[in-house]
Short mmCIF file of C-alpha atoms in Angstrom, two decimals:
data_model
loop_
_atom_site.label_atom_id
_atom_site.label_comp_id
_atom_site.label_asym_id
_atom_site.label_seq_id
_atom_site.Cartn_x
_atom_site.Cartn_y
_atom_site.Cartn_z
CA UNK N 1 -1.46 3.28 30.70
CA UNK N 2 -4.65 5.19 31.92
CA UNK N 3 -2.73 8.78 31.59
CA UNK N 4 -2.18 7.49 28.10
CA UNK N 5 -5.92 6.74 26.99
CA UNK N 6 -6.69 9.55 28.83
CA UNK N 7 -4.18 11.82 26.60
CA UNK N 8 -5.42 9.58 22.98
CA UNK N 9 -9.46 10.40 24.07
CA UNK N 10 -8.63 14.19 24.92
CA UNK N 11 -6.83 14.09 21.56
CA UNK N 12 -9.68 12.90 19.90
CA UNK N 13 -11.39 15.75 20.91
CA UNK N 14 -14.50 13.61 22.16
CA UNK N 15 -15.70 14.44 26.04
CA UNK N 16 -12.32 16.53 26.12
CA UNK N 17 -14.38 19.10 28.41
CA UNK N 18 -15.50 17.09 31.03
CA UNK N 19 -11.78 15.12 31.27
CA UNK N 20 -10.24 18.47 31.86
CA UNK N 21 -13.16 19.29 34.62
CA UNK N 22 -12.10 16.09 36.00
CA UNK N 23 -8.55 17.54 36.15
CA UNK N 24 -9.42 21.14 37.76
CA UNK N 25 -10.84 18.93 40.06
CA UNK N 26 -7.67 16.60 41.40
CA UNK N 27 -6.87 17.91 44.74
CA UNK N 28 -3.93 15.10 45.12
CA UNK N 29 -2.95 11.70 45.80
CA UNK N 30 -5.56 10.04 47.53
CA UNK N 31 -7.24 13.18 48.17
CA UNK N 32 -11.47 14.16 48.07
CA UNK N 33 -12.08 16.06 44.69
CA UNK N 34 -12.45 19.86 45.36
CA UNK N 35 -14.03 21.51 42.95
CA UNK N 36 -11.40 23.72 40.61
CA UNK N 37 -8.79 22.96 42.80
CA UNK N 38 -6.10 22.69 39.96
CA UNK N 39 -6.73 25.84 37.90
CA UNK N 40 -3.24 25.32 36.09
CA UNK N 41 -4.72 21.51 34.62
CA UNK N 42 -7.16 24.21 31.87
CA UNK N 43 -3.72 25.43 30.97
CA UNK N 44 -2.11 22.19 30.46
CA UNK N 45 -5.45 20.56 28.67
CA UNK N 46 -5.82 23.56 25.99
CA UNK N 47 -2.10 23.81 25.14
CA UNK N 48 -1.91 19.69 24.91
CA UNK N 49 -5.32 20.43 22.19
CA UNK N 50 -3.38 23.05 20.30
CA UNK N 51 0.14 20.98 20.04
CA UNK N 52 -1.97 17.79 19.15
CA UNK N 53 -4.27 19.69 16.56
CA UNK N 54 -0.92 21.72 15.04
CA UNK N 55 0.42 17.89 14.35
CA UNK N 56 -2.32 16.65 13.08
CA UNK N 57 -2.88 19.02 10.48
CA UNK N 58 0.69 19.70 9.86
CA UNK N 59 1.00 15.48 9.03
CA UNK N 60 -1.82 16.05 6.99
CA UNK N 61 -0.47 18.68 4.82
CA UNK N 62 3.09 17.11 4.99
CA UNK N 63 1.23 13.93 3.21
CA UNK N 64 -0.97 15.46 0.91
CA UNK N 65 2.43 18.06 -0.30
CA UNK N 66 4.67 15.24 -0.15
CA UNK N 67 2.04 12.99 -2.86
CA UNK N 68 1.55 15.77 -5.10
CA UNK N 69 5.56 16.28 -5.29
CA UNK N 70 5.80 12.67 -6.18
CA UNK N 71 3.01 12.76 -8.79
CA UNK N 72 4.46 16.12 -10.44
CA UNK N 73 7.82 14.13 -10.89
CA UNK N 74 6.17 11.28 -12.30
CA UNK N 75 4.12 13.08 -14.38
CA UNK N 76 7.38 14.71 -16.01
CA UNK N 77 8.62 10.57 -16.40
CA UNK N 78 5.19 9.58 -18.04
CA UNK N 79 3.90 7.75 -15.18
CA UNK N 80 0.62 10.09 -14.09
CA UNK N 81 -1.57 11.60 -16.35
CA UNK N 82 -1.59 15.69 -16.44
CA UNK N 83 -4.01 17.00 -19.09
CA UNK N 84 -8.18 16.25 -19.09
CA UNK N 85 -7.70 13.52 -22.26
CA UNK N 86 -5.37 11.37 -20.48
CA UNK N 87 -7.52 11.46 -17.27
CA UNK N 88 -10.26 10.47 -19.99
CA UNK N 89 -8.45 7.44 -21.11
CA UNK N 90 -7.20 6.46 -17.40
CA UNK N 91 -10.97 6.35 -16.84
CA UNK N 92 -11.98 4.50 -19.70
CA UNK N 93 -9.33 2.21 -18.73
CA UNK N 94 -9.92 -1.72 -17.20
CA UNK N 95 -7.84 -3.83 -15.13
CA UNK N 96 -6.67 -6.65 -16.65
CA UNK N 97 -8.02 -9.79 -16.39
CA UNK N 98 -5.20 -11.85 -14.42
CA UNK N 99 -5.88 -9.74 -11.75
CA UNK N 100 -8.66 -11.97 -10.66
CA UNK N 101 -12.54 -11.77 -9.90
CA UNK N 102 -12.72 -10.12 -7.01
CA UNK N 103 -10.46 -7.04 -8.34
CA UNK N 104 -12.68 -6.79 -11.33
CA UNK N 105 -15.64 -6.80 -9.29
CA UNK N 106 -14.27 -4.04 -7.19
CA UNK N 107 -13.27 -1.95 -10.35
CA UNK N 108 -16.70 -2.15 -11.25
CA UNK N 109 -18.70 -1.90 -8.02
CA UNK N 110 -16.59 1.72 -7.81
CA UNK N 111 -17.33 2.80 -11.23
CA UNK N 112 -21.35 2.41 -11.18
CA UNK N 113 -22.62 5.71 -11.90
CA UNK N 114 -24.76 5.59 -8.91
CA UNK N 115 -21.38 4.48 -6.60
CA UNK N 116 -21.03 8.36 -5.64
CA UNK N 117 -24.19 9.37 -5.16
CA UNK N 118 -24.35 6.70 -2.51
CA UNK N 119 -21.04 7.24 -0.75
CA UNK N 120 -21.75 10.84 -0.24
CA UNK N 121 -25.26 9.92 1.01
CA UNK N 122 -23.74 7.51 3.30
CA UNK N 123 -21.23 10.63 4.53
CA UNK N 124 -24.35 12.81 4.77
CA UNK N 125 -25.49 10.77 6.92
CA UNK N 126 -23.10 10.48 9.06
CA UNK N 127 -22.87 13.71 9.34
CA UNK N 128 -26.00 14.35 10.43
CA UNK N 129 -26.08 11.31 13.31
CA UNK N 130 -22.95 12.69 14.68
CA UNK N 131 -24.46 16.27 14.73
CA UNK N 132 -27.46 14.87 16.61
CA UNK N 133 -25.66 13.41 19.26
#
C-alpha cells in the first residue's frame, strides 16, 4: 500500500525529486541508506514520469476527441448548435421552471456578467500561490 502512494504522489509530480533521492539511496532490506547507492532507481523514476505523463495526456485528448465526435454527430441530428445565431439563442435560453429553485439559481449565479471575471481571478490566484510555494 505504501509503494502505491508512493507511485500516485510521484505521479502527481509533487516532491517527485526528493522520493527518487530517497530511492538512489536504498541500499537493501534492512540496510543503512548509502548515499546513491541505487543509480538504476533515476532510471526507473523518470521512465515511470514519462509513461504516467504519456497517459495522462493521451486520456485527455482521447476525451476531449471522443466529445467533439459526439457533438459533430449530434449536430448533423439537430441536437447541438453549430453556427454563432444558434449559440446566441442557446444563450439567451432559460431553464424551465420545474426544474426547481436551486437550478435556477445556479443558471443565474453562472450567467452574471461579473461570474467570469471572478472565476478567472480566483484561477489567477491560484496560480500565483502555487508559484510562490
Amino acid at each position: 500500500m505504501e509503494a502505491m502512494l508512493t507511485l500516485f504522489v510521484v505521479s502527481s509530480k509533487d516532491g517527485w525529486a526528493e522520493i527518487m533521492r530517497y530511492g538512489t539511496d536504498a541500499a537493501g532490506v534492512e540496510r543503512q541508506p548509502q548515499r546513491n547507492s541505487n543509480i538504476m532507481a533515476v532510471f526507473y523514476f523518470v521512465t515511470f514520469l514519462l509513461i504516467v505523463g504519456y497517459f495522462v495526456v493521451s486520456m485527455f485528448v482521447g476525451v476531449v476527441v471522443e466529445n467533439f465526435q459526439l457533438s459533430i454527430l449530434s449536430s448533423k441530428e439537430g441536437g447541438v448548435p453549430n453556427t454563432d445565431n444558434d449559440l446566441d439563442s442557446l444563450s439567451r435560453m432559460k431553464p424551465r421552471k420545474s426544474r426547481g429553485i436551486f437550478v435556477l439559481a445556479c443558471y443565474h449565479i453562472v450567467t452574471h456578467r461579473s461570474f467570469e471575471v471572478v472565476l478567472t481571478s480566483l484561477i489567477f490566484v491560484n496560480i500565483a500561490i502555487m508559484a510562490s510555494e
